[in-house]
Amino acid sequence: MRHRSLLIMTSVLTTGALTLTACGSRDDNKGSDSSKKATVIIGVDAPLTGQNSATGLGIQGGVQIAVNDANKNNTVPGVTFKVQALDDKAIPAQGQSNATQLVQNDKVLGVVGPLNSGVATQMQQVFATANLVEVSPSNTAPELTQGKNWQTSKSRPFKTYFRTATTDALQGGFAADYAYNTLKKRKVFVVDDKQTYGAGLAKLFKAGFTKAGGKVTGQDHVNTGDTDFSALVTKIKNSKADLVYYGGQYDESEKLTKQLKDGGAKVPLFGGDGMFSDTYIQTAGKTSEGDLATSVGQPVDSLPSAADFIKKYKASGLKGDYGTYGGYSYDAATAIIKAIGNVVKDGKVPSDARSKIVGEVQKTKFDGIAGPVSFDEYGDTTNKQLTVYQVVDGKWKAVKSGTFNG
């Protein structure tokens, strides 16, 4: 870890949240006076512009409210928390660059993010080398915590990486079970965006659906950023599938479902948590009616524990979609803040604070606003709750919640 004086220019992000203030070196932060408190920064990495930005801004907003609450409640005496949010634009290389930037700032003692599993693969090693804890509220690719051979031999790659979202190992099977046993679908066309998250989720859905007795009548891939799906629509129509499963984000699926329905294929589109966003419905309009998506946890709007968070989010003027990962981001930030409280006493930050905080996060156990928060030996959440949502009258409606054990 580098120890150096660092001047951070005040910056106001598009969310309207004030994130950074001028900071001196740690040696200058002494005394109990609030003006002399130690400044500790919680980093955020997410797409804040472009692809997936509605969800990314929701992650940033969740962290900002957690930090606001910690400062208001003096959760860690002698410490004032700030947020440093960096835009990865959903690009893995940019995520890696952001990770390096966060590591180099010695006031950053924890990071929430990223949104995308593909971005996470390029950030994990950077944080691990610096012993800087990273808690993602949304990554679902199993290999991030359990290794590339997770299906046969689980092995944790990075002790600094945690997540408050459950994995696609459960989400894919949960969706397949619902499609076959509840929707009574028997023929599916599978599409993915060739990214770590999308391709992995589609593969797991396909395996679960065929195991249940369903048939995959066709399979294809798209590229992120694609807007013309006419050729794909023709393939889907010719396949006679009664369901389309999409592994990827809402940016492409919201256009695909519109072109699919407009093209005469009146079959629902089913996706994962990357599709679960109000933006999907807003863009696809009436053609999204009847479409489905799975997401981690229970609907945050239905949880009494999240009522205060939602009230503050709406009143703050923060942008983005809090409903997908806002609650999980709040809980991720809270886990880091609680860990910091066990390491930083009276504003004094020890030289090995980062490595100690990693150990404290591993021991985390509390009731979060989105559910219980604790981590297993791989850094995975012990909260395995999942929900299926369906677009009903222009809104996502929860139609099934539960757990899936395969």
Coordinates of N, CA and C in Angstrom, one line a residue, residues 87-296:
D87 N -16.4 5.2 -13.4 CA -17.2 4.6 -14.5 C -16.4 3.6 -15.3
D88 N -16.8 2.3 -15.3 CA -16.1 1.3 -16.1 C -16.7 1.2 -17.5
K89 N -17.9 1.8 -17.7 CA -18.5 1.8 -19.0 C -18.8 0.3 -19.4
A90 N -18.9 -0.6 -18.5 CA -19.1 -2.0 -18.8 C -18.0 -2.6 -19.6
I91 N -16.8 -2.0 -19.6 CA -15.7 -2.5 -20.4 C -14.6 -3.1 -19.4
P92 N -14.2 -4.4 -19.5 CA -13.3 -5.0 -18.6 C -12.0 -4.2 -18.5
A93 N -11.4 -3.7 -19.6 CA -10.1 -3.0 -19.5 C -10.2 -1.8 -18.7
Q94 N -11.4 -1.1 -18.8 CA -11.6 0.1 -18.0 C -11.7 -0.2 -16.5
G95 N -12.4 -1.3 -16.2 CA -12.5 -1.8 -14.9 C -11.2 -2.0 -14.2
Q96 N -10.3 -2.7 -15.0 CA -8.9 -2.9 -14.5 C -8.2 -1.6 -14.2
S97 N -8.3 -0.6 -15.1 CA -7.7 0.7 -14.9 C -8.3 1.3 -13.7
N98 N -9.6 1.2 -13.5 CA -10.2 1.8 -12.3 C -9.7 1.2 -11.0
A99 N -9.6 -0.2 -11.0 CA -9.1 -0.9 -9.9 C -7.7 -0.4 -9.5
T100 N -6.8 -0.2 -10.5 CA -5.5 0.3 -10.2 C -5.6 1.7 -9.6
Q101 N -6.4 2.6 -10.1 CA -6.6 3.9 -9.6 C -7.1 3.9 -8.1
L102 N -8.0 3.0 -7.8 CA -8.5 2.9 -6.4 C -7.4 2.4 -5.5
V103 N -6.7 1.4 -5.9 CA -5.6 0.8 -5.1 C -4.6 1.9 -4.8
Q104 N -4.3 2.8 -5.7 CA -3.2 3.8 -5.5 C -3.6 4.9 -4.5
N105 N -4.9 5.0 -4.2 CA -5.3 6.0 -3.2 C -5.4 5.3 -1.9
D106 N -4.5 5.6 -1.0 CA -4.4 4.9 0.3 C -5.5 5.1 1.2
K107 N -6.4 6.1 0.9 CA -7.6 6.3 1.7 C -8.7 5.4 1.4
V108 N -8.6 4.7 0.2 CA -9.6 3.7 -0.2 C -9.4 2.4 0.6
L109 N -10.4 2.1 1.5 CA -10.2 0.9 2.3 C -11.2 -0.2 1.9
G110 N -12.0 0.0 0.9 CA -12.9 -1.0 0.4 C -13.6 -0.6 -0.9
V111 N -14.0 -1.5 -1.7 CA -14.6 -1.2 -3.0 C -15.9 -2.0 -3.1
V112 N -17.0 -1.3 -3.6 CA -18.2 -2.0 -4.0 C -18.3 -2.0 -5.5
G113 N -18.6 -3.2 -6.0 CA -18.6 -3.4 -7.5 C -17.7 -4.5 -7.9
P114 N -17.7 -4.7 -9.2 CA -18.4 -4.0 -10.3 C -19.8 -4.7 -10.5
L115 N -20.5 -4.1 -11.5 CA -21.8 -4.7 -11.9 C -21.6 -6.0 -12.7
N116 N -20.7 -5.9 -13.7 CA -20.6 -7.0 -14.7 C -19.5 -8.0 -14.3
S117 N -19.8 -9.3 -14.4 CA -18.9 -10.4 -14.1 C -17.6 -10.3 -15.0
G118 N -17.8 -10.0 -16.3 CA -16.7 -9.9 -17.2 C -15.7 -8.8 -16.7
V119 N -16.2 -7.7 -16.2 CA -15.4 -6.6 -15.7 C -14.6 -7.1 -14.4
A120 N -15.3 -7.9 -13.6 CA -14.7 -8.4 -12.3 C -13.5 -9.3 -12.6
T121 N -13.6 -10.0 -13.7 CA -12.4 -10.9 -14.0 C -11.1 -10.1 -14.2
Q122 N -11.2 -8.9 -14.6 CA -10.0 -8.0 -14.8 C -9.7 -7.2 -13.6
M123 N -10.5 -7.2 -12.6 CA -10.2 -6.4 -11.4 C -9.7 -7.2 -10.2
Q124 N -10.1 -8.4 -10.1 CA -9.9 -9.2 -8.9 C -8.4 -9.3 -8.5
Q125 N -7.5 -9.5 -9.5 CA -6.1 -9.7 -9.2 C -5.5 -8.4 -8.7
V126 N -5.9 -7.3 -9.3 CA -5.4 -6.0 -8.8 C -5.7 -5.7 -7.4
F127 N -7.0 -6.0 -7.0 CA -7.4 -5.8 -5.6 C -6.7 -6.8 -4.7
A128 N -6.5 -8.0 -5.1 CA -5.9 -9.1 -4.3 C -4.5 -8.7 -4.0
T129 N -3.8 -8.2 -5.0 CA -2.3 -7.9 -4.8 C -2.2 -6.8 -3.8
A130 N -3.2 -5.9 -3.7 CA -3.1 -4.8 -2.7 C -3.8 -5.1 -1.4
N131 N -4.4 -6.3 -1.3 CA -5.1 -6.7 -0.1 C -6.3 -5.8 0.2
L132 N -6.9 -5.3 -0.9 CA -8.1 -4.4 -0.8 C -9.4 -5.1 -1.0
V133 N -10.3 -5.1 -0.1 CA -11.5 -5.8 -0.2 C -12.4 -5.3 -1.2
E134 N -13.1 -6.2 -1.9 CA -14.0 -5.9 -3.0 C -15.3 -6.7 -2.8
V135 N -16.4 -6.0 -2.7 CA -17.7 -6.7 -2.5 C -18.6 -6.3 -3.6
S136 N -19.0 -7.3 -4.5 CA -19.9 -7.0 -5.6 C -21.3 -7.3 -5.2
P137 N -22.2 -6.4 -5.5 CA -23.6 -6.6 -5.2 C -24.4 -7.3 -6.3
S138 N -23.6 -7.7 -7.4 CA -24.4 -8.1 -8.6 C -23.7 -9.2 -9.4
N139 N -22.4 -9.4 -9.3 CA -21.7 -10.5 -10.0 C -22.3 -11.8 -9.7
T140 N -22.6 -12.6 -10.8 CA -23.2 -13.9 -10.5 C -22.5 -15.1 -11.2
A141 N -21.4 -14.8 -11.9 CA -20.6 -15.9 -12.5 C -19.9 -16.8 -11.4
P142 N -20.2 -18.1 -11.4 CA -19.7 -18.9 -10.3 C -18.2 -18.9 -10.2
E143 N -17.5 -18.8 -11.3 CA -16.0 -19.0 -11.3 C -15.3 -17.8 -10.6
L144 N -16.0 -16.7 -10.4 CA -15.3 -15.6 -9.7 C -15.0 -16.0 -8.2
T145 N -15.8 -16.8 -7.6 CA -15.5 -17.2 -6.2 C -15.0 -18.7 -6.1
Q146 N -15.4 -19.5 -7.1 CA -15.2 -20.9 -6.9 C -14.2 -21.5 -7.9
G147 N -13.6 -20.6 -8.8 CA -12.6 -21.1 -9.7 C -13.2 -21.6 -11.0
K148 N -12.3 -21.7 -12.0 CA -12.8 -22.1 -13.4 C -13.4 -23.5 -13.4
N149 N -12.9 -24.3 -12.5 CA -13.4 -25.7 -12.5 C -14.4 -25.9 -11.4
W150 N -15.3 -24.9 -11.2 CA -16.2 -24.9 -10.0 C -17.2 -26.1 -10.1
Q151 N -17.5 -26.6 -11.3 CA -18.5 -27.7 -11.4 C -17.9 -29.0 -10.9
T152 N -16.6 -29.2 -10.9 CA -16.0 -30.4 -10.5 C -15.1 -30.3 -9.3
S153 N -14.4 -29.1 -9.1 CA -13.5 -28.9 -8.0 C -13.5 -27.4 -7.6
K154 N -14.2 -27.0 -6.6 CA -14.2 -25.7 -6.2 C -12.9 -25.2 -5.5
S155 N -12.5 -24.0 -5.9 CA -11.3 -23.5 -5.3 C -11.3 -22.0 -5.4
R156 N -11.2 -21.3 -4.2 CA -11.4 -19.9 -4.2 C -10.1 -19.2 -4.7
P157 N -10.3 -18.4 -5.8 CA -9.1 -17.7 -6.4 C -8.6 -16.5 -5.6
F158 N -9.5 -15.7 -5.0 CA -9.0 -14.5 -4.4 C -9.8 -14.3 -3.1
K159 N -9.0 -14.2 -2.0 CA -9.6 -14.0 -0.7 C -10.1 -12.6 -0.4
T160 N -9.8 -11.7 -1.3 CA -10.3 -10.3 -1.1 C -11.6 -10.1 -1.8
Y161 N -12.1 -11.1 -2.6 CA -13.4 -10.9 -3.3 C -14.6 -11.5 -2.6
F162 N -15.7 -10.8 -2.5 CA -16.9 -11.2 -1.9 C -18.1 -10.8 -2.8
R163 N -19.2 -11.3 -2.5 CA -20.4 -10.8 -3.2 C -21.7 -11.0 -2.4
T164 N -22.6 -10.1 -2.5 CA -23.9 -10.2 -1.8 C -25.0 -10.8 -2.7
A165 N -24.7 -11.0 -4.0 CA -25.6 -11.7 -4.9 C -25.3 -13.2 -5.0
T166 N -26.3 -14.0 -5.1 CA -26.0 -15.4 -5.3 C -25.6 -15.7 -6.8
T167 N -25.2 -16.9 -7.1 CA -24.6 -17.2 -8.4 C -25.5 -17.8 -9.4
D168 N -25.0 -17.8 -10.7 CA -25.8 -18.3 -11.8 C -25.9 -19.9 -11.6
A169 N -25.1 -20.5 -10.8 CA -25.2 -21.9 -10.6 C -26.6 -22.2 -10.1
L170 N -27.2 -21.3 -9.3 CA -28.5 -21.4 -8.8 C -29.5 -20.7 -9.7
Q171 N -29.2 -19.5 -10.2 CA -30.1 -18.7 -11.0 C -30.5 -19.4 -12.3
G172 N -29.6 -20.0 -13.0 CA -29.9 -20.7 -14.2 C -30.8 -21.8 -14.0
G173 N -30.6 -22.6 -13.0 CA -31.5 -23.8 -12.7 C -32.8 -23.4 -12.2
F174 N -32.9 -22.3 -11.4 CA -34.1 -21.7 -10.9 C -35.0 -21.3 -12.1
A175 N -34.4 -20.6 -13.1 CA -35.2 -20.2 -14.2 C -35.7 -21.4 -15.1
A176 N -34.8 -22.4 -15.3 CA -35.1 -23.5 -16.1 C -36.3 -24.3 -15.4
D177 N -36.2 -24.5 -14.1 CA -37.3 -25.2 -13.4 C -38.6 -24.5 -13.5
Y178 N -38.6 -23.1 -13.5 CA -39.8 -22.3 -13.6 C -40.4 -22.4 -15.0
A179 N -39.5 -22.4 -16.0 CA -39.9 -22.4 -17.4 C -40.6 -23.8 -17.7
Y180 N -40.0 -24.8 -17.2 CA -40.5 -26.2 -17.6 C -41.7 -26.6 -16.7
N181 N -41.6 -26.4 -15.4 CA -42.6 -26.9 -14.5 C -43.8 -26.0 -14.2
T182 N -43.5 -24.7 -14.3 CA -44.6 -23.7 -14.0 C -45.2 -23.2 -15.3
L183 N -44.3 -22.7 -16.2 CA -44.8 -22.2 -17.5 C -45.2 -23.3 -18.5
K184 N -44.8 -24.5 -18.2 CA -45.0 -25.7 -19.0 C -44.5 -25.5 -20.5
K185 N -43.4 -24.8 -20.6 CA -42.7 -24.7 -21.9 C -41.9 -25.9 -22.2
R186 N -41.9 -26.3 -23.4 CA -41.1 -27.5 -23.8 C -40.1 -27.3 -24.9
K187 N -40.2 -26.2 -25.6 CA -39.2 -25.9 -26.7 C -38.7 -24.5 -26.5
V188 N -37.4 -24.4 -26.4 CA -36.8 -23.0 -26.1 C -35.7 -22.7 -27.1
F189 N -35.6 -21.5 -27.5 CA -34.5 -21.0 -28.3 C -33.6 -20.2 -27.4
V190 N -32.3 -20.5 -27.3 CA -31.4 -19.9 -26.4 C -30.5 -18.9 -27.1
V191 N -30.4 -17.7 -26.6 CA -29.5 -16.6 -27.1 C -28.6 -16.1 -26.0
D192 N -27.4 -15.7 -26.3 CA -26.5 -15.1 -25.3 C -25.7 -14.0 -26.0
D193 N -25.1 -13.1 -25.2 CA -24.3 -12.0 -25.7 C -22.8 -12.3 -25.7
K194 N -22.4 -13.5 -25.5 CA -21.0 -14.0 -25.6 C -20.1 -13.4 -24.5
Q195 N -20.7 -12.8 -23.5 CA -20.0 -12.2 -22.4 C -19.9 -13.2 -21.2
T196 N -19.0 -13.0 -20.3 CA -18.9 -14.0 -19.2 C -20.2 -14.3 -18.5
Y197 N -20.9 -13.2 -18.1 CA -22.2 -13.4 -17.4 C -23.2 -14.1 -18.3
G198 N -23.5 -13.4 -19.5 CA -24.6 -13.9 -20.4 C -24.4 -15.3 -20.9
A199 N -23.2 -15.6 -21.4 CA -23.0 -17.0 -21.9 C -23.0 -18.0 -20.8
G200 N -22.5 -17.7 -19.7 CA -22.5 -18.6 -18.6 C -23.9 -18.9 -18.1
L201 N -24.7 -17.9 -18.0 CA -26.1 -18.1 -17.5 C -26.9 -18.9 -18.5
A202 N -26.7 -18.6 -19.8 CA -27.5 -19.3 -20.8 C -27.1 -20.8 -20.8
K203 N -25.8 -21.0 -20.6 CA -25.4 -22.4 -20.6 C -26.0 -23.2 -19.4
L204 N -26.1 -22.6 -18.3 CA -26.7 -23.2 -17.1 C -28.2 -23.4 -17.3
F205 N -28.9 -22.4 -17.9 CA -30.3 -22.5 -18.1 C -30.5 -23.7 -19.1
K206 N -29.8 -23.8 -20.1 CA -29.9 -24.8 -21.1 C -29.8 -26.2 -20.5
A207 N -28.7 -26.3 -19.6 CA -28.5 -27.6 -19.0 C -29.7 -28.0 -18.1
G208 N -30.2 -27.0 -17.4 CA -31.3 -27.3 -16.5 C -32.6 -27.6 -17.2
F209 N -32.8 -26.9 -18.3 CA -34.1 -27.1 -19.1 C -34.1 -28.5 -19.8
T210 N -32.9 -28.9 -20.3 CA -32.9 -30.2 -21.0 C -32.9 -31.3 -20.0
K211 N -32.3 -31.1 -18.8 CA -32.4 -32.1 -17.8 C -33.8 -32.4 -17.3
A212 N -34.6 -31.3 -17.3 CA -36.0 -31.4 -16.9 C -36.8 -32.1 -17.9
G213 N -36.3 -32.2 -19.2 CA -37.1 -32.8 -20.3 C -37.4 -31.9 -21.4
G214 N -37.0 -30.7 -21.4 CA -37.3 -29.7 -22.4 C -36.3 -29.9 -23.6
K215 N -36.6 -29.2 -24.7 CA -35.8 -29.3 -25.9 C -35.3 -28.0 -26.3
V216 N -34.0 -27.9 -26.7 CA -33.5 -26.6 -27.2 C -33.6 -26.7 -28.8
T217 N -34.5 -25.9 -29.3 CA -34.7 -26.0 -30.8 C -33.8 -25.1 -31.6
G218 N -33.0 -24.3 -30.9 CA -32.1 -23.4 -31.6 C -31.3 -22.6 -30.7
Q219 N -30.1 -22.2 -31.1 CA -29.2 -21.4 -30.3 C -28.4 -20.4 -31.1
D220 N -28.2 -19.2 -30.6 CA -27.5 -18.2 -31.4 C -26.9 -17.2 -30.4
H221 N -26.0 -16.3 -30.9 CA -25.3 -15.3 -30.1 C -25.5 -13.9 -30.8
V222 N -25.4 -12.9 -29.9 CA -25.4 -11.5 -30.4 C -24.2 -10.8 -29.8
N223 N -23.9 -9.6 -30.3 CA -22.8 -8.8 -29.8 C -23.4 -7.7 -28.9
T224 N -22.7 -7.3 -27.9 CA -23.2 -6.1 -27.1 C -23.1 -4.9 -28.0
G225 N -24.2 -4.2 -28.0 CA -24.3 -3.0 -28.9 C -25.1 -3.2 -30.1
D226 N -25.5 -4.5 -30.4 CA -26.3 -4.8 -31.6 C -27.7 -4.2 -31.4
T227 N -28.2 -3.7 -32.6 CA -29.6 -3.1 -32.5 C -30.5 -3.8 -33.6
D228 N -30.0 -4.5 -34.6 CA -30.8 -5.1 -35.6 C -30.8 -6.6 -35.4
F229 N -31.9 -7.2 -35.0 CA -32.0 -8.6 -34.7 C -33.0 -9.3 -35.7
S230 N -33.1 -8.7 -36.9 CA -34.1 -9.3 -37.9 C -33.7 -10.7 -38.3
A231 N -32.5 -11.0 -38.5 CA -32.0 -12.3 -38.9 C -32.3 -13.3 -37.7
L232 N -32.0 -12.9 -36.5 CA -32.3 -13.7 -35.4 C -33.7 -14.0 -35.2
V233 N -34.6 -13.0 -35.4 CA -36.0 -13.2 -35.3 C -36.5 -14.2 -36.2
T234 N -36.0 -14.2 -37.4 CA -36.4 -15.2 -38.4 C -36.0 -16.6 -37.9
K235 N -34.8 -16.8 -37.4 CA -34.4 -18.1 -36.9 C -35.3 -18.6 -35.7
I236 N -35.6 -17.7 -34.9 CA -36.5 -18.0 -33.7 C -37.9 -18.5 -34.2
K237 N -38.4 -17.7 -35.2 CA -39.7 -18.1 -35.7 C -39.7 -19.4 -36.4
N238 N -38.7 -19.7 -37.1 CA -38.5 -21.0 -37.8 C -38.3 -22.2 -36.9
S239 N -37.8 -21.9 -35.7 CA -37.5 -23.0 -34.7 C -38.7 -23.5 -34.0
K240 N -39.8 -22.8 -34.1 CA -41.1 -23.2 -33.5 C -41.0 -23.2 -31.9
A241 N -40.0 -22.5 -31.4 CA -39.9 -22.4 -30.0 C -41.0 -21.7 -29.3
D242 N -41.4 -22.2 -28.1 CA -42.5 -21.5 -27.4 C -41.9 -20.6 -26.3
L243 N -40.6 -20.4 -26.2 CA -39.9 -19.6 -25.3 C -38.6 -19.2 -25.8
V244 N -38.2 -17.9 -25.6 CA -36.8 -17.5 -25.9 C -36.1 -17.2 -24.6
Y245 N -34.9 -17.9 -24.3 CA -34.1 -17.5 -23.2 C -32.9 -16.7 -23.6
Y246 N -32.8 -15.6 -22.9 CA -31.7 -14.6 -23.2 C -30.7 -14.5 -22.1
G247 N -29.4 -14.8 -22.4 CA -28.4 -14.6 -21.4 C -27.6 -13.3 -21.7
G248 N -27.8 -12.2 -20.9 CA -27.2 -11.0 -21.2 C -27.9 -9.8 -20.5
Q249 N -27.7 -8.6 -21.0 CA -28.2 -7.4 -20.3 C -29.4 -6.9 -21.0
Y250 N -30.1 -5.9 -20.3 CA -31.3 -5.3 -20.9 C -31.1 -4.5 -22.1
D251 N -29.9 -4.0 -22.3 CA -29.6 -3.1 -23.5 C -29.9 -3.7 -24.8
E252 N -29.6 -5.0 -24.9 CA -29.9 -5.7 -26.2 C -31.3 -6.4 -26.1
S253 N -31.6 -7.0 -24.9 CA -32.8 -7.8 -24.9 C -34.1 -7.0 -25.0
E254 N -34.0 -5.7 -24.6 CA -35.2 -4.8 -24.7 C -35.5 -4.5 -26.2
K255 N -34.5 -4.5 -27.0 CA -34.7 -4.3 -28.5 C -35.1 -5.7 -29.1
L256 N -34.5 -6.8 -28.7 CA -34.8 -8.1 -29.2 C -36.2 -8.4 -29.0
T257 N -36.8 -8.2 -27.9 CA -38.1 -8.6 -27.6 C -39.1 -7.8 -28.4
K258 N -38.8 -6.5 -28.6 CA -39.7 -5.7 -29.4 C -39.7 -6.1 -30.9
Q259 N -38.5 -6.4 -31.4 CA -38.4 -6.9 -32.8 C -39.0 -8.2 -33.0
L260 N -38.9 -9.1 -31.9 CA -39.5 -10.4 -32.0 C -41.0 -10.3 -32.1
K261 N -41.6 -9.5 -31.2 CA -43.1 -9.5 -31.2 C -43.6 -8.7 -32.4
D262 N -42.9 -7.7 -32.8 CA -43.3 -6.9 -34.0 C -43.2 -7.8 -35.3
G263 N -42.3 -8.8 -35.2 CA -42.0 -9.7 -36.3 C -43.0 -10.9 -36.4
G264 N -43.9 -10.9 -35.4 CA -44.9 -12.0 -35.4 C -44.7 -13.2 -34.5
A265 N -43.6 -13.2 -33.8 CA -43.3 -14.3 -32.9 C -43.8 -14.0 -31.5
K266 N -45.0 -14.4 -31.2 CA -45.6 -14.1 -30.0 C -45.2 -15.0 -28.8
V267 N -44.0 -15.1 -28.5 CA -43.5 -15.9 -27.4 C -42.8 -15.0 -26.4
P268 N -42.8 -15.4 -25.1 CA -42.2 -14.6 -24.1 C -40.7 -14.7 -24.2
L269 N -40.0 -13.6 -23.7 CA -38.5 -13.6 -23.6 C -38.3 -13.8 -22.1
F270 N -37.4 -14.7 -21.8 CA -37.0 -14.9 -20.3 C -35.5 -14.7 -20.2
G271 N -35.2 -13.9 -19.2 CA -33.7 -13.6 -19.0 C -33.4 -13.7 -17.5
G272 N -32.1 -13.3 -17.2 CA -31.7 -13.3 -15.8 C -31.7 -11.9 -15.2
D273 N -31.0 -11.7 -14.2 CA -31.0 -10.4 -13.5 C -30.4 -9.2 -14.3
G274 N -29.6 -9.5 -15.3 CA -29.1 -8.5 -16.2 C -30.2 -7.8 -17.0
M275 N -31.4 -8.5 -17.1 CA -32.5 -8.0 -17.8 C -33.5 -7.3 -16.9
F276 N -33.4 -7.6 -15.6 CA -34.4 -7.1 -14.7 C -34.1 -5.6 -14.3
S277 N -34.7 -4.8 -15.1 CA -34.6 -3.3 -14.9 C -35.8 -2.6 -15.5
D278 N -36.2 -1.5 -14.9 CA -37.4 -0.8 -15.4 C -37.1 -0.3 -16.8
T279 N -35.8 0.0 -17.1 CA -35.4 0.5 -18.4 C -35.9 -0.5 -19.5
Y280 N -35.8 -1.8 -19.2 CA -36.2 -2.8 -20.1 C -37.7 -2.6 -20.6
I281 N -38.5 -2.4 -19.6 CA -40.0 -2.2 -19.9 C -40.2 -0.8 -20.6
Q282 N -39.5 0.2 -20.1 CA -39.6 1.5 -20.7 C -39.3 1.5 -22.2
T283 N -38.2 0.8 -22.6 CA -37.8 0.8 -24.0 C -38.6 -0.2 -24.8
A284 N -38.9 -1.3 -24.3 CA -39.6 -2.3 -25.1 C -41.1 -2.0 -25.2
G285 N -41.6 -1.2 -24.2 CA -43.0 -0.8 -24.2 C -44.0 -2.0 -24.1
K286 N -45.1 -2.0 -24.8 CA -46.1 -3.1 -24.6 C -45.6 -4.4 -25.1
T287 N -44.5 -4.4 -25.9 CA -44.0 -5.7 -26.4 C -43.4 -6.5 -25.3
S288 N -43.0 -5.9 -24.1 CA -42.4 -6.6 -23.0 C -43.4 -7.3 -22.2
E289 N -44.7 -7.0 -22.4 CA -45.8 -7.7 -21.6 C -45.7 -9.2 -21.6
G290 N -45.6 -9.8 -20.5 CA -45.5 -11.3 -20.4 C -44.1 -11.8 -20.3
D291 N -43.1 -10.9 -20.6 CA -41.7 -11.4 -20.5 C -41.3 -11.6 -19.0
L292 N -40.2 -12.4 -18.8 CA -39.9 -12.8 -17.5 C -38.4 -12.6 -17.3
A293 N -38.0 -12.5 -16.0 CA -36.6 -12.4 -15.6 C -36.5 -12.9 -14.2
T294 N -35.3 -13.5 -13.9 CA -35.0 -13.9 -12.5 C -34.1 -12.8 -12.0
S295 N -34.1 -12.6 -10.7 CA -33.1 -11.7 -10.0 C -32.8 -12.3 -8.6
V296 N -31.7 -11.8 -8.1 CA -31.3 -12.3 -6.8 C -32.2 -11.7 -5.7

